[in-house]
XYZ file of C-alpha atoms in Angstrom:
593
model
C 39.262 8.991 18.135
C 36.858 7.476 20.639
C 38.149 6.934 24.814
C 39.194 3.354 23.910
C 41.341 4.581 21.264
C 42.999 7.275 23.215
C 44.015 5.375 26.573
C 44.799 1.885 24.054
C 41.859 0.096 25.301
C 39.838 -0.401 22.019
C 39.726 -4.868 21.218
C 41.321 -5.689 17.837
C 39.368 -7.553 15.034
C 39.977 -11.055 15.825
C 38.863 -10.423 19.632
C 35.909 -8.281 18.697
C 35.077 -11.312 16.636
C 35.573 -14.117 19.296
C 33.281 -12.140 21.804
C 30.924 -11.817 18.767
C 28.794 -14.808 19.902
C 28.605 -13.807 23.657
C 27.604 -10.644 22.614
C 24.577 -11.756 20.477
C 23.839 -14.150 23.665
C 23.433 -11.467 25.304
C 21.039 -9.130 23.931
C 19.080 -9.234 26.992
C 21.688 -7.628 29.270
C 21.723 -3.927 29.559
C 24.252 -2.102 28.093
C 26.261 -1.449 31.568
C 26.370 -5.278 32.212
C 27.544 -6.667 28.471
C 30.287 -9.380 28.362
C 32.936 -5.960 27.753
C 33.294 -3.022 30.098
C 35.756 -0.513 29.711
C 34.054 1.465 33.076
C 34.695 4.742 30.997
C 32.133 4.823 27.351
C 28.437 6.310 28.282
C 26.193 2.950 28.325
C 22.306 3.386 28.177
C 22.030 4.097 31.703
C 18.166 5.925 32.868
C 18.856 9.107 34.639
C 17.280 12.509 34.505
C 13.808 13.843 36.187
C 11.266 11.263 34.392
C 12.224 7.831 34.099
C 10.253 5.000 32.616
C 10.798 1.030 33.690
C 8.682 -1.570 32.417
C 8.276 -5.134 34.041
C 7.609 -8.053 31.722
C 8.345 -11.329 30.865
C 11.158 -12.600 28.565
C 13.682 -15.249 27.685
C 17.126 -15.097 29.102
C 20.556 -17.049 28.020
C 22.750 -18.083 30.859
C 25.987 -20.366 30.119
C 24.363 -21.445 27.334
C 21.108 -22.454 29.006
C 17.683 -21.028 28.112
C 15.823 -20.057 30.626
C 12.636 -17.234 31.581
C 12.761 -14.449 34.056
C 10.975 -11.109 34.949
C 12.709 -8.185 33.551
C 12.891 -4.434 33.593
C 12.798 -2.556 30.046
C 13.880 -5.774 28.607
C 17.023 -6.686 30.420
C 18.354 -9.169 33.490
C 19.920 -7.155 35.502
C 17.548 -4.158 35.088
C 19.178 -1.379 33.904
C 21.083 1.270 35.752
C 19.493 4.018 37.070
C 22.248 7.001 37.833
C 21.049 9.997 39.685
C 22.437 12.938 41.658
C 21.843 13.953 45.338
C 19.547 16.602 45.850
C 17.173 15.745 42.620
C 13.792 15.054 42.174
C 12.961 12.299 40.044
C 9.526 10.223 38.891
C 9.856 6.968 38.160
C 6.530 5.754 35.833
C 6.511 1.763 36.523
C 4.285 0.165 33.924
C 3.730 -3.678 34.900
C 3.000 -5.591 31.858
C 2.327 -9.052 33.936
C -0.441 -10.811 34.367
C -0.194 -10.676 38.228
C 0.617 -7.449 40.849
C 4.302 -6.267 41.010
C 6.092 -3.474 42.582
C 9.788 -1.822 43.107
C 11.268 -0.978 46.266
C 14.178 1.295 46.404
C 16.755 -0.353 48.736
C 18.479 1.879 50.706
C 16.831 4.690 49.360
C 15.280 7.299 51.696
C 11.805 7.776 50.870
C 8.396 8.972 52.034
C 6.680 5.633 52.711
C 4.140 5.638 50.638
C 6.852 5.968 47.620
C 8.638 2.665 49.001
C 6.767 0.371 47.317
C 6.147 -2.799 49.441
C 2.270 -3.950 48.734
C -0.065 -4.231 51.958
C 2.539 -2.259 54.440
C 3.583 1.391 51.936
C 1.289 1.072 49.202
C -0.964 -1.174 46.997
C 0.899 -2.295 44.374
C 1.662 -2.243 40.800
C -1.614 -3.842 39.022
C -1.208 -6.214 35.803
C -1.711 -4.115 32.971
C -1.078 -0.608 34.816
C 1.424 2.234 35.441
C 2.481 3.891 39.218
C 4.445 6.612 39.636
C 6.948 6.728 42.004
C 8.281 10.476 42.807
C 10.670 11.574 45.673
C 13.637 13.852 46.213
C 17.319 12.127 46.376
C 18.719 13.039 49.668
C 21.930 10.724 49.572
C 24.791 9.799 47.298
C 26.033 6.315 46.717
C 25.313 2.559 45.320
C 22.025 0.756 46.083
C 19.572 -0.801 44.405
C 16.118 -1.729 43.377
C 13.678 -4.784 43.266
C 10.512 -6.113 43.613
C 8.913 -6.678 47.016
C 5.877 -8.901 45.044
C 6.141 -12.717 45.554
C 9.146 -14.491 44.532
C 9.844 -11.641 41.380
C 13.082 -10.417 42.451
C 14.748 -14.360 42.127
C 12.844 -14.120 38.726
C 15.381 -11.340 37.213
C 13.777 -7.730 39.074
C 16.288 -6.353 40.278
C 19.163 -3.892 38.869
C 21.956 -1.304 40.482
C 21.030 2.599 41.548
C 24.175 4.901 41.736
C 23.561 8.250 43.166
C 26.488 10.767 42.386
C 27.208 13.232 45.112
C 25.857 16.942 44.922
C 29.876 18.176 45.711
C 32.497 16.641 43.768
C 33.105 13.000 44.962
C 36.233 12.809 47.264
C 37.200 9.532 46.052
C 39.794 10.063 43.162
C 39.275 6.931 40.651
C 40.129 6.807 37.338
C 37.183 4.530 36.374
C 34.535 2.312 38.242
C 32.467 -0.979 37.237
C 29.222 -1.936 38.617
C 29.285 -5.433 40.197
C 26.013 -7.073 40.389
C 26.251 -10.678 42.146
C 22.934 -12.645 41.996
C 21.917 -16.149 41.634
C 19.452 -17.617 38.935
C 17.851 -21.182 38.756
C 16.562 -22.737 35.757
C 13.610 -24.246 38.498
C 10.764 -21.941 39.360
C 11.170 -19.635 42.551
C 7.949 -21.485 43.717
C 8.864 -24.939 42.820
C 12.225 -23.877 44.941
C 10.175 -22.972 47.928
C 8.152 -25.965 48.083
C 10.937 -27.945 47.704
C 11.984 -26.483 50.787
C 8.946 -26.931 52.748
C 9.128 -30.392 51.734
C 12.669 -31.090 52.724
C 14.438 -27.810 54.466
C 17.879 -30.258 52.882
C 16.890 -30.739 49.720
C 19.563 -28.962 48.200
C 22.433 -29.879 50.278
C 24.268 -31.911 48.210
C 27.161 -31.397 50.729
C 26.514 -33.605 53.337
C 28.995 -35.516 55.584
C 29.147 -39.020 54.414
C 30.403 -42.523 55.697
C 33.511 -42.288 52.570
C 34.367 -38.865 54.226
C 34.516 -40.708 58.050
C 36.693 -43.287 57.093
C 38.990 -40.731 55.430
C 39.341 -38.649 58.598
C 37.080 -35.924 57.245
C 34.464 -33.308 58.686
C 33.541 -34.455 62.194
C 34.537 -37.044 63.909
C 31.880 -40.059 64.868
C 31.242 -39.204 68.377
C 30.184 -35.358 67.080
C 28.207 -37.242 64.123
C 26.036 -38.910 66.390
C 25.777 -36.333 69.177
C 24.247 -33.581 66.256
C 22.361 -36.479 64.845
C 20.531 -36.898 68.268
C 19.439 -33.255 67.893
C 18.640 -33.348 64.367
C 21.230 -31.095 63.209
C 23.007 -31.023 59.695
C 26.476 -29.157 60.536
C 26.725 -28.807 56.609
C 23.613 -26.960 56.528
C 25.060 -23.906 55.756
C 23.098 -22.809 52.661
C 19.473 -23.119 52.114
C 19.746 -23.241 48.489
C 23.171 -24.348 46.607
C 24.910 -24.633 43.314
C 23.151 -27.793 42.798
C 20.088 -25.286 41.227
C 21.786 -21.889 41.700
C 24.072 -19.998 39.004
C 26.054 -17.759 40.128
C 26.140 -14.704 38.302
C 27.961 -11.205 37.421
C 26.269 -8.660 36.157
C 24.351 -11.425 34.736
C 26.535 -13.573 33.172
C 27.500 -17.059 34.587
C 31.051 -18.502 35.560
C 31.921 -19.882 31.629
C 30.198 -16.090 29.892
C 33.596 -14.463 31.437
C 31.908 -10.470 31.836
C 34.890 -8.662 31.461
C 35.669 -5.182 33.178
C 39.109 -3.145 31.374
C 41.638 -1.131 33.127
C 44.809 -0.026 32.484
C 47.653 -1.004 35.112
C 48.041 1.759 37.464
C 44.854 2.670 37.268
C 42.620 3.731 40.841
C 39.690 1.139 39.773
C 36.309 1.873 41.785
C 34.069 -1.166 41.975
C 30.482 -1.096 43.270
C 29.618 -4.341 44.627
C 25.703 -4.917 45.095
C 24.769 -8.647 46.514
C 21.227 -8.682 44.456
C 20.833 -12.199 45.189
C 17.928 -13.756 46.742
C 19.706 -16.508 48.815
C 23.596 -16.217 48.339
C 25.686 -14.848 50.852
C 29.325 -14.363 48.402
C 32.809 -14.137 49.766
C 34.234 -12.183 47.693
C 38.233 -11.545 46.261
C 40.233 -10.790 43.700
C 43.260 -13.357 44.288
C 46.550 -10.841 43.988
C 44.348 -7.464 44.632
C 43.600 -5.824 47.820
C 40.648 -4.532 47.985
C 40.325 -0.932 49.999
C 36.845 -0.334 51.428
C 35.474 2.786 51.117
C 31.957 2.343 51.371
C 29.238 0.424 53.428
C 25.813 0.352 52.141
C 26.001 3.420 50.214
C 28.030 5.644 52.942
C 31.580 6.423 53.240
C 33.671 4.633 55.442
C 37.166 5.384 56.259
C 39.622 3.409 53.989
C 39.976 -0.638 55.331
C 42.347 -3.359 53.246
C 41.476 -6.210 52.827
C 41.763 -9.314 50.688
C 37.986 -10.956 50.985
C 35.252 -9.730 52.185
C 32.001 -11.181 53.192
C 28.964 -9.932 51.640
C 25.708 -10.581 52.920
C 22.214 -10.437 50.782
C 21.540 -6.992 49.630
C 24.466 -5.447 51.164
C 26.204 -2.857 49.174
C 30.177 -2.402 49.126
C 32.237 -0.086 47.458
C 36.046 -0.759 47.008
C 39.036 0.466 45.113
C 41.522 -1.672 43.580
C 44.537 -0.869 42.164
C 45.366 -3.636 39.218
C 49.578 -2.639 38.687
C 50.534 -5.805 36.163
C 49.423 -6.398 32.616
C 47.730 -9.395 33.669
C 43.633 -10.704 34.041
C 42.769 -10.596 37.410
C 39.794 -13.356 38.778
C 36.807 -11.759 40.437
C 35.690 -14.221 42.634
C 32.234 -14.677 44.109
C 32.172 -18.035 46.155
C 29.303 -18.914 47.675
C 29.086 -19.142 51.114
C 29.076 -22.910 51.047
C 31.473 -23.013 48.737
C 29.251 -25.235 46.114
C 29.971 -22.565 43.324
C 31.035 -18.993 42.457
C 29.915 -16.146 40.479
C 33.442 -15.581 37.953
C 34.033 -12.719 35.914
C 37.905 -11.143 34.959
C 39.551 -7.857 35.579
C 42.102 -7.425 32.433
C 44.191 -4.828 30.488
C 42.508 -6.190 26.873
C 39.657 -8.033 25.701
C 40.022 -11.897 25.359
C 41.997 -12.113 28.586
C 40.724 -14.504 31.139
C 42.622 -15.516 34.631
C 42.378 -18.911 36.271
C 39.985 -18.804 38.876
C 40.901 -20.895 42.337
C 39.450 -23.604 42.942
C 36.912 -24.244 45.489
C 37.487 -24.548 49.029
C 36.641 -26.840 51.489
C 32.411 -26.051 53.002
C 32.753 -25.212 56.646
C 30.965 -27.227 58.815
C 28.409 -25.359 61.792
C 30.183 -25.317 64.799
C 28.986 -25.126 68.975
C 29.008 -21.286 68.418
C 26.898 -21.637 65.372
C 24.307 -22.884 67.536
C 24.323 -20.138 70.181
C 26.652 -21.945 72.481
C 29.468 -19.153 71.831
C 30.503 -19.274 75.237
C 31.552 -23.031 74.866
C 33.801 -21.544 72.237
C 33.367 -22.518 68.434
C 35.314 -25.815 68.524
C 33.379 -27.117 71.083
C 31.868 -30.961 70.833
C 28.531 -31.608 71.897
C 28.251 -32.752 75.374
C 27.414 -36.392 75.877
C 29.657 -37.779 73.053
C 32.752 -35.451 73.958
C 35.595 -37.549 73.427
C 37.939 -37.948 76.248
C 40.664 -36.045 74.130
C 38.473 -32.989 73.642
C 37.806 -33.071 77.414
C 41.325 -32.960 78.252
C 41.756 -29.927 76.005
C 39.362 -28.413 77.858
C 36.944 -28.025 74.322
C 33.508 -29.657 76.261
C 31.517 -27.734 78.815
C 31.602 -28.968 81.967
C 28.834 -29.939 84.150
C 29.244 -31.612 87.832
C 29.826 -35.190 86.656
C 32.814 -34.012 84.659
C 30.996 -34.469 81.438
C 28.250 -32.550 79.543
C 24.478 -33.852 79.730
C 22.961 -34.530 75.895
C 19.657 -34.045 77.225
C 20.374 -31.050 79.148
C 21.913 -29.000 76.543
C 18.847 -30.387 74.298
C 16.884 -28.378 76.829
C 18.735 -25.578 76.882
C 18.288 -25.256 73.329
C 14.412 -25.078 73.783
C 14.384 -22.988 77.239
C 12.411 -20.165 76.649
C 12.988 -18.630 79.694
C 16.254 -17.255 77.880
C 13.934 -15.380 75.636
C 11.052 -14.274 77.656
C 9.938 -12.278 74.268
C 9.696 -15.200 72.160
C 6.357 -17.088 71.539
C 6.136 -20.658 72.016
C 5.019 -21.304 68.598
C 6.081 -24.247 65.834
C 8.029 -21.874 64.225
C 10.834 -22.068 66.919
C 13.205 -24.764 66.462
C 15.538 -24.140 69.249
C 16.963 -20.879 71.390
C 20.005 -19.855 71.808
C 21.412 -20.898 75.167
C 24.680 -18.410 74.857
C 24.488 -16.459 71.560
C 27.344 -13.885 71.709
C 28.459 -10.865 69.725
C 30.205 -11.916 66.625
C 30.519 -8.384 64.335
C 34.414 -8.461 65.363
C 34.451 -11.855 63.204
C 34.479 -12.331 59.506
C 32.316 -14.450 58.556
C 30.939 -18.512 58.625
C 33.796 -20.352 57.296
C 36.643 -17.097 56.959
C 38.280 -17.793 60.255
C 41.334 -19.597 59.179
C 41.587 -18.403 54.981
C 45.093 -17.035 56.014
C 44.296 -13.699 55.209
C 42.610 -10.303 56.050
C 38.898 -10.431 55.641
C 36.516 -7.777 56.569
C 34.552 -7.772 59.746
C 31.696 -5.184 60.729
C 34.351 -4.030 63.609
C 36.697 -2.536 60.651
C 33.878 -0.461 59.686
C 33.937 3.300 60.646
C 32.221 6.438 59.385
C 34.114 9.259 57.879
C 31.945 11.694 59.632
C 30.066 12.115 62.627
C 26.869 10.205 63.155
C 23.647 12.666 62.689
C 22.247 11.649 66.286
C 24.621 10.607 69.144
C 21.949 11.113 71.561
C 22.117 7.536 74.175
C 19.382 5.447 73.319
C 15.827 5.914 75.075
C 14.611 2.386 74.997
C 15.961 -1.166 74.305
C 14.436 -3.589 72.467
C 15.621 -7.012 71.886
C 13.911 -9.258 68.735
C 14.829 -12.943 68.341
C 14.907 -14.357 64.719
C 13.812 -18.209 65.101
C 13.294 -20.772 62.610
C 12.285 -24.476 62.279
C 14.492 -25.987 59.536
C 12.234 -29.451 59.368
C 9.294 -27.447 58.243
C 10.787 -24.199 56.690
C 9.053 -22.052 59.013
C 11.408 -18.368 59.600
C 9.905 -15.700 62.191
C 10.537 -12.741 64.258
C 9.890 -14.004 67.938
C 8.557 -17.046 66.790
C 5.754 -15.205 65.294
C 5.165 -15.389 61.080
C 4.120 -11.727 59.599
C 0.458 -13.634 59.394
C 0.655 -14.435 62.806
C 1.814 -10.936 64.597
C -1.306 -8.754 65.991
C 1.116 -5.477 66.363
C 4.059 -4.033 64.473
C 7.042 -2.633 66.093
C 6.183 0.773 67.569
C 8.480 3.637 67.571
C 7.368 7.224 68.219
C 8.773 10.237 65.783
C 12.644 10.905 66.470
C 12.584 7.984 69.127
C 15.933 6.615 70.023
C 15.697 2.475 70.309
C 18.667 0.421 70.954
C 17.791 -2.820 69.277
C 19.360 -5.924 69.557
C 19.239 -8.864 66.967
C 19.284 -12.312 68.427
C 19.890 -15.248 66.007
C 18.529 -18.350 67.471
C 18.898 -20.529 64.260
C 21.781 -21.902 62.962
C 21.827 -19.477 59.851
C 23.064 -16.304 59.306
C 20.647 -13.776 58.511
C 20.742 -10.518 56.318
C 18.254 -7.862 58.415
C 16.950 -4.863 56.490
C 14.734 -2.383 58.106
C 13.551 0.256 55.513
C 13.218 4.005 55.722
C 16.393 4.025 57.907
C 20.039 3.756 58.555
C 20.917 2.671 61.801
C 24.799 2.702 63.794
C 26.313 -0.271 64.061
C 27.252 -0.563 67.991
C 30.876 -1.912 67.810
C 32.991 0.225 69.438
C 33.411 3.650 67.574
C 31.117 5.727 69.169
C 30.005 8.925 67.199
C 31.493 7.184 64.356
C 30.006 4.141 64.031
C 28.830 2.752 61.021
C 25.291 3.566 59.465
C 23.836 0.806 57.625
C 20.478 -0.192 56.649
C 21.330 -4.359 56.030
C 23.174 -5.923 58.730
C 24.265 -9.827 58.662
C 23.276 -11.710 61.800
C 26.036 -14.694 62.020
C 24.352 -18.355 63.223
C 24.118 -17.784 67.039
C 24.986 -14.782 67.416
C 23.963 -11.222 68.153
C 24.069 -7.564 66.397
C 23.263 -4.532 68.209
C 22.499 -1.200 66.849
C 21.340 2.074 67.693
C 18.221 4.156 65.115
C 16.442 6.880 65.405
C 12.786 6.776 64.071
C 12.668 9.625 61.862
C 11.010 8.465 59.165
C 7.069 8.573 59.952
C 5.075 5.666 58.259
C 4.727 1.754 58.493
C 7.807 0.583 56.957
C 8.768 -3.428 56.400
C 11.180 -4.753 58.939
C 12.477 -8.746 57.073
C 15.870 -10.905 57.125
C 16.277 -10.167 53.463
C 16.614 -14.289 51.976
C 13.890 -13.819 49.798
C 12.503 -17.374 50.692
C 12.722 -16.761 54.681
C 10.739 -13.747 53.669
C 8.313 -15.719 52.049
C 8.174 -17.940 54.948
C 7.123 -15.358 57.532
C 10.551 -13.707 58.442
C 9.034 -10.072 57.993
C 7.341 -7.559 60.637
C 6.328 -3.734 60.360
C 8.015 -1.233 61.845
C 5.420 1.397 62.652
C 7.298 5.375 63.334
C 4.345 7.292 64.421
C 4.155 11.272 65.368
C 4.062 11.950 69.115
C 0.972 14.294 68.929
C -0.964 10.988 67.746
C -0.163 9.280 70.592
C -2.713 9.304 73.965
C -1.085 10.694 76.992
């Protein structure tokens, strides 16, 4: 009698032979990520002391649609690599391309030379050659891995890392899934990106329109014409949409319906990894709370919640707790809402649920452009309506009304940001950016229900340093949407003469400042740092934070790691575009006096 037998989970003939031709679709996917999960049979995950990945090319079936992609050991997702804390384990990367790849270990901590970004940690993977990557595990928890080489990682390189505690794990769950969200496009990663540079709209095929004026929609015509003047899109809330993007689980799309089993009752453990390279997901399961138990591979104290937003390359974990005999829709949506990644939570095989249906796009709002003390409803200046000024939503200036051209400068004062370079890469500055990790999300203000915010977050145990910070240091990330330029500082990693110092054990309070109108994922490698929201010696450690549009995030890190490590936002295409520095932890004996 196998597990599926025992607990009554095993599909019956006629669904075994409806899933038949999904299943031969998708021979590509590794075991962990076929169209049925039970959570509980061994699947051909890598683990052990020598491992052995191999990047190539192949053909991959999505929906239905041919397509090609980069994979590892033949599979989109790569496979799963499980581990245990306190190992030591080689990884032997052969790269079968015809062009230089690598594999960084997100969230991993790593000597630097093992963390596998080309030019900053080490060379690179060579076409036709094999690295070995070799380091102890000194963490438990869900990450992930990818390539840092070109535009690879939106080609298919990337795939889930679970590292199981060295103690028994405290959290009691009868069974988990792994929850990979990405986003594939039939179009070339580089044909993307130079559709971008061409157009930084091209894929907005959300746009306000005359129709939606005339039928009371979006903004009204004096807010139309006042973001016209600056050349602002308020819909330009993804850079690239479901008008090119699938959205995936696990690697299948929204019609493949991957499948995860449980039996009602059950304590279900999910590990959600964002492995997309653009997609910021909200993510729910409509008639499940969600309990949050985990932030970026460490252990949080329990939150509920019913959506969460998850930025790019974020890692969540979450248990649910599925009571009915019912299918249960996991929902993905994007973050403009012009698709979702769709997969099902069900007692049996064959069971789907009907997902929602879209919601509305939000529309960028004053605070989005760093004018958060304005509040976010607020209507730019010259055109504010005479019933917005009454309700007190336009700032004020000493004619009663707000200057267009004066805000206009505001946006490009640099005297706001001493630290930023006057360089075509900056679009505009922040006049009043404002702390917004106490929020959930662009567009989750007013769902109705509870949504995560970084403020919820708190560790279970007590941070490893508490000591106050030594030094500040405040980093602007500025963009210029016309020309699809992204920078640190208004500098492009081609541009910048010095990395980011830090001496060994140095304590830096740094402070993100998002001058664009686009959230940003920041990853800093090598580290965790504490989130600064409130909870003192408990804050929470992450090593991917989301930066909301106009706003700020503050945290606290201590440079322990010594080595040049890579400092990005992690959308793989602002990366590409220059949105990546070095952070360089050196010993203090090296330094001169």
């Amino acid at each position: 009698m196998t597990i599926t037998d025992e607990i009554g989970l095993r599909p019956g003939r006629r669904q075994l032979l409806r899933a038949g031709g999904a299943l031969a679709t998708a021979a590509w996917l590794p075991a962990w990520a076929q169209p049925l999960s039970t959570g509980l049979l061994p699947s051909a995950e890598l683990s052990g002391e020598d491992i052995h990945l191999r990047i190539a090319h192949r053909m991959l079936t999505i929906d239905g649609r041919a397509s090609h992609a980069v994979a590892v050991n033949g599979t989109v997702p790569a496979p799963l690599i499980r581990l245990r804390e306190g190992q030591n384990v080689r990884l032997h990367v052969e790269n079968a391309l015809d062009e230089e790849s690598s594999i960084h270990w997100h969230g991993l901590l790593v000597p630097f030379h093992m963390d596998g970004v080309p030019g900053i940690s080490f060379p690179g993977i060579k076409p036709r050659s094999t690295f070995t990557y070799e380091f102890p595990i000194r963490q438990a928890g869900t990450y992930w891995y990818h390539s840092h080489s070109g535009l690879q990682e939106q080609m298919g390189l990337y795939g889930p890392i679970v590292i199981e505690p060295a103690e028994i794990d405290p959290v009691a769950a009868t069974r988990e899934h792994v929850i990979v969200l990405s986003d594939h496009s039939p179009i070339h990663p580089h044909a993307i990106f130079r559709k971008l540079k061409q157009q930084g709209g091209y894929f907005n095929y959300q746009k306000q329109t005359l129709a939606g004026l005339l039928a009371g929609r979006d903004q009204r015509e004096a807010e139309r014409l006042s973001w016209g003047a600056m050349r602002m899109d308020p819909a330009d809330v993804a850079d690239v949409t479901g008008a090119t993007y699938t959205y995936l689980v696990n690697g299948h799309g929204p019609r493949d319906n991957w499948t995860g089993l449980f039996v009602p009752g059950e304590r279900v453990r999910l590990r959600i990894v964002n492995a997309s390279a653009m997609t910021t997901f909200n993510l729910r399961i409509p008639g499940l709370t969600m309990t949050v138990i985990a932030a970026d591979g460490l252990p949080v104290r329990p939150v509920s919640v019913d959506e969460m937003q998850v930025a790019v390359a974020e890692t969540y974990d979450v248990i649910v707790e599925p009571r009915d005999d019912r299918a249960y829709a996991l929902v993905g949506e994007s973050v403009d809402r012009s698709g979702m990644a769709l997969a099902t939570l069900a007692p049996r095989a064959g069971m789907r649920a009907t997902p929602p249906a879209l919601r509305a796009r939000p529309l960028a709002t004053m605070k989005d452009m760093g004018m958060g003390a304005m509040g976010g409803t607020a209507t730019p200046a010259a055109a504010c309506a005479p019933e917005h000024a009454a309700m007190g939503h336009c700032a004020a200036s000493a004619g009663g009304g707000h200057d267009m051209a004066a805000m206009d400068h505001s946006m490009r004062d640099f005297a706001n940001a001493p630290e930023v370079k006057r360089t075509p890469t900056v679009q505009t500055i922040a006049p009043m950016p404002v702390d917004r990790t106490g929020e959930p999300g662009q567009g989750l203000a007013d769902v109705g229900h509870r949504v995560l915010t970084y403020r919820d977050l708190v560790a279970t145990t007590r941070n490893p340093d508490v000591r106050a910070p030594d030094r500040a240091l405040r980093i602007h990330l500025t963009g210029n949407m016309e020309r699809y330029m992204w920078a640190f500082d208004g500098e492009k990693l081609n541009e910048v003469t010095a990395p980011f110092a830090f001496l060994k054990d140095e304590r830096v309070r740094v402070t993100l400042v998002n001058d664009t109108m686009m959230g940003h994922p920041i990853h800093i490698h090598g580290h965790f740092f504490e989130l600064v929201t409130g909870h003192g010696d408990h804050a929470p450690r992450k090593h991917t934070v989301q930066v909301q549009p106009g706003g700020t995030v503050t945290f606290d890190i201590t440079a322990d790691a010594v080595g040049d490590w890579a400092f990005h936002c992690h959308m793989l295409y602002h990366m590409h575009a220059g949105m990546m520095q070095v952070v360089s932890v050196r010993p203090r004996d090296e330094v001169p006096a």
